[in-house]
């Protein structure tokens, strides 16, 4: 494991080492090295897990790690822990008066995982909350495209969840909204595979449903 020889003796050193582990974990996640991802994030959690905001962040990271390993039960469990912590007073949210980026990210992840697990109604509620938060964040930071990308790429999952729940009219509305949003984003993101592939899937789904 990286950084094993270091022995942080004070708070600043522990914080620096925890963030180094976190950064390593993000790198491993990008490389698809699941075991190393989990080990890095767990090491970071051991160092700074007494801080509620950092602990919630690591729960979110670990949820992504286990999702990448297709261990959806563990991934869902970490999402639930993150949301419970973020909803508690000790997390210190709400002091800025605006929506929290981490809450939006975890709600989105949790909703998508629930949809993949066949829990459509519960998934819809969490993806809707994520969508509301992401749209507010996008309006507050219009130059930050990641919010719109996260929102747009979630819409097909939301549409499918409505379909699976038997709410076809609402599903159609979401699919058409996804087509409009993604079509608007695609010309500015020609090399963004997430946007291009999600738009292609959305168009295919609309055609399938109508014809």
XYZ file of C-alpha atoms in Angstrom:
211
model
C 0.000 0.000 0.000
C 1.202 3.501 -0.803
C 2.536 5.745 1.978
C 2.864 2.827 4.434
C 6.194 4.071 5.768
C 4.788 7.418 6.876
C 3.731 7.835 10.494
C 1.763 11.060 10.832
C 2.316 12.531 14.249
C -0.013 15.528 14.111
C -3.298 16.652 12.635
C -1.814 18.384 9.603
C 0.194 15.307 8.658
C -2.820 13.031 9.110
C -4.922 15.298 6.931
C -2.282 15.434 4.201
C -1.878 11.662 4.255
C -5.642 11.074 4.190
C -6.030 13.279 1.132
C -3.074 11.510 -0.506
C -4.851 8.184 -0.017
C -8.046 9.700 -1.377
C -6.250 10.996 -4.463
C -4.631 7.609 -4.999
C -8.032 5.943 -4.723
C -9.510 8.240 -7.364
C -6.595 7.375 -9.632
C -7.044 3.643 -9.070
C -10.784 4.019 -9.778
C -9.985 5.545 -13.143
C -7.708 2.599 -13.886
C -10.304 0.056 -12.826
C -8.161 -1.374 -10.012
C -10.970 -2.157 -7.616
C -9.056 -3.721 -4.742
C -6.604 -0.825 -4.611
C -9.476 1.681 -4.791
C -11.194 0.215 -1.753
C -7.954 -0.048 0.200
C -7.029 3.570 -0.480
C -10.409 4.999 0.489
C -10.578 2.842 3.626
C -7.114 4.058 4.635
C -8.231 7.673 4.181
C -11.330 6.947 6.239
C -9.267 5.541 9.106
C -7.193 8.707 9.217
C -9.932 11.360 9.057
C -13.098 9.388 9.738
C -13.801 11.492 12.828
C -14.760 14.393 10.562
C -18.412 13.939 9.491
C -18.060 15.726 6.150
C -14.940 13.761 5.187
C -16.502 10.527 6.409
C -19.541 11.127 4.188
C -17.231 11.896 1.271
C -15.407 8.596 1.763
C -18.684 6.694 2.027
C -19.599 8.160 -1.363
C -16.190 7.209 -2.758
C -16.498 3.669 -1.421
C -19.970 3.388 -2.913
C -18.501 4.240 -6.325
C -15.692 1.746 -5.785
C -18.039 -1.123 -4.982
C -20.363 -0.146 -7.844
C -17.373 -0.426 -10.186
C -16.803 -3.917 -8.738
C -20.527 -4.662 -9.393
C -21.011 -5.274 -5.678
C -24.257 -3.309 -5.596
C -25.272 -4.402 -2.091
C -22.136 -2.874 -0.577
C -22.446 0.146 -2.830
C -26.044 0.759 -1.732
C -25.056 0.300 1.896
C -22.396 3.009 1.663
C -24.865 5.347 -0.067
C -27.348 4.849 2.771
C -24.635 5.564 5.348
C -23.570 8.694 3.483
C -27.121 10.025 3.210
C -27.842 9.289 6.878
C -24.714 11.155 7.889
C -25.350 14.061 5.524
C -28.846 14.400 6.926
C -27.627 14.624 10.505
C -26.850 17.917 12.310
C -23.250 16.849 12.897
C -22.537 16.988 9.160
C -22.886 20.774 9.316
C -24.824 21.150 6.073
C -27.106 24.036 5.319
C -24.822 26.696 6.782
C -24.117 28.176 3.355
C -27.800 28.530 2.507
C -27.429 26.633 -0.758
C -27.664 23.043 -1.959
C -24.844 20.672 -1.099
C -22.860 19.177 -3.966
C -22.105 15.968 -2.118
C -25.783 15.400 -1.289
C -26.649 15.800 -4.986
C -23.925 13.329 -5.967
C -24.932 10.710 -3.415
C -28.656 11.057 -4.179
C -27.901 10.545 -7.878
C -25.720 7.515 -7.225
C -28.230 5.997 -4.827
C -31.141 6.514 -7.207
C -29.315 4.904 -10.116
C -28.219 1.940 -7.984
C -31.772 1.445 -6.734
C -33.044 1.483 -10.320
C -30.465 -1.112 -11.323
C -31.581 -3.209 -8.351
C -35.227 -3.126 -9.497
C -36.454 -0.770 -6.750
C -38.122 1.649 -9.136
C -40.353 3.702 -6.838
C -37.593 4.359 -4.334
C -35.182 5.106 -7.171
C -37.531 7.714 -8.645
C -37.704 9.655 -5.382
C -33.924 9.849 -5.009
C -33.237 10.682 -8.655
C -35.855 13.427 -8.544
C -34.197 14.942 -5.504
C -30.809 14.679 -7.195
C -32.212 16.340 -10.306
C -33.651 19.246 -8.334
C -30.330 19.812 -6.570
C -28.276 19.526 -9.758
C -30.455 22.040 -11.594
C -30.094 24.553 -8.760
C -26.329 24.004 -8.676
C -26.159 24.444 -12.463
C -28.037 27.750 -12.208
C -25.713 28.970 -9.462
C -22.570 27.951 -11.351
C -23.479 28.177 -15.064
C -19.868 27.748 -16.182
C -19.587 24.412 -14.374
C -20.840 21.912 -16.969
C -20.473 18.877 -14.699
C -23.838 19.565 -13.033
C -25.746 19.621 -16.318
C -23.848 16.557 -17.497
C -24.683 14.653 -14.328
C -28.319 15.706 -14.608
C -28.677 14.907 -18.291
C -26.983 11.523 -18.088
C -29.291 10.524 -15.215
C -32.528 11.250 -17.125
C -32.627 7.980 -19.122
C -32.312 6.019 -15.874
C -35.173 8.054 -14.449
C -37.287 7.412 -17.532
C -36.603 3.688 -17.333
C -37.498 3.681 -13.622
C -40.866 5.282 -14.432
C -41.438 2.664 -17.126
C -40.604 -0.161 -14.741
C -42.997 1.356 -12.201
C -45.781 1.350 -14.800
C -45.940 5.158 -15.032
C -45.714 5.390 -18.822
C -46.969 8.955 -19.222
C -44.376 10.266 -16.795
C -41.729 8.102 -18.464
C -42.540 9.635 -21.871
C -42.231 13.114 -20.424
C -38.802 12.304 -18.981
C -37.585 10.699 -22.220
C -38.572 13.745 -24.255
C -36.948 16.030 -21.707
C -33.791 13.927 -21.891
C -33.767 14.200 -25.687
C -34.099 17.977 -25.532
C -31.442 18.434 -22.854
C -28.941 16.028 -24.377
C -29.454 17.349 -27.919
C -28.657 20.825 -26.660
C -25.492 19.607 -24.942
C -24.193 17.293 -27.683
C -22.835 19.934 -30.142
C -20.720 21.428 -27.362
C -19.585 17.979 -26.190
C -18.754 16.045 -29.386
C -16.003 14.085 -27.652
C -17.877 13.434 -24.444
C -18.850 9.754 -24.683
C -21.247 10.008 -21.767
C -23.361 12.658 -23.494
C -23.150 11.155 -26.991
C -23.953 7.587 -25.930
C -26.720 8.667 -23.569
C -28.335 10.709 -26.343
C -28.116 7.737 -28.712
C -29.730 5.486 -26.111
C -32.465 8.042 -25.442
C -33.326 8.386 -29.143
C -33.422 4.621 -29.494
C -35.700 4.307 -26.480
C -38.121 6.958 -27.749
C -38.264 5.255 -31.157
C -38.818 1.871 -29.511
C -41.637 3.164 -27.320
C -43.431 4.944 -30.170
C -43.024 2.518 -33.021
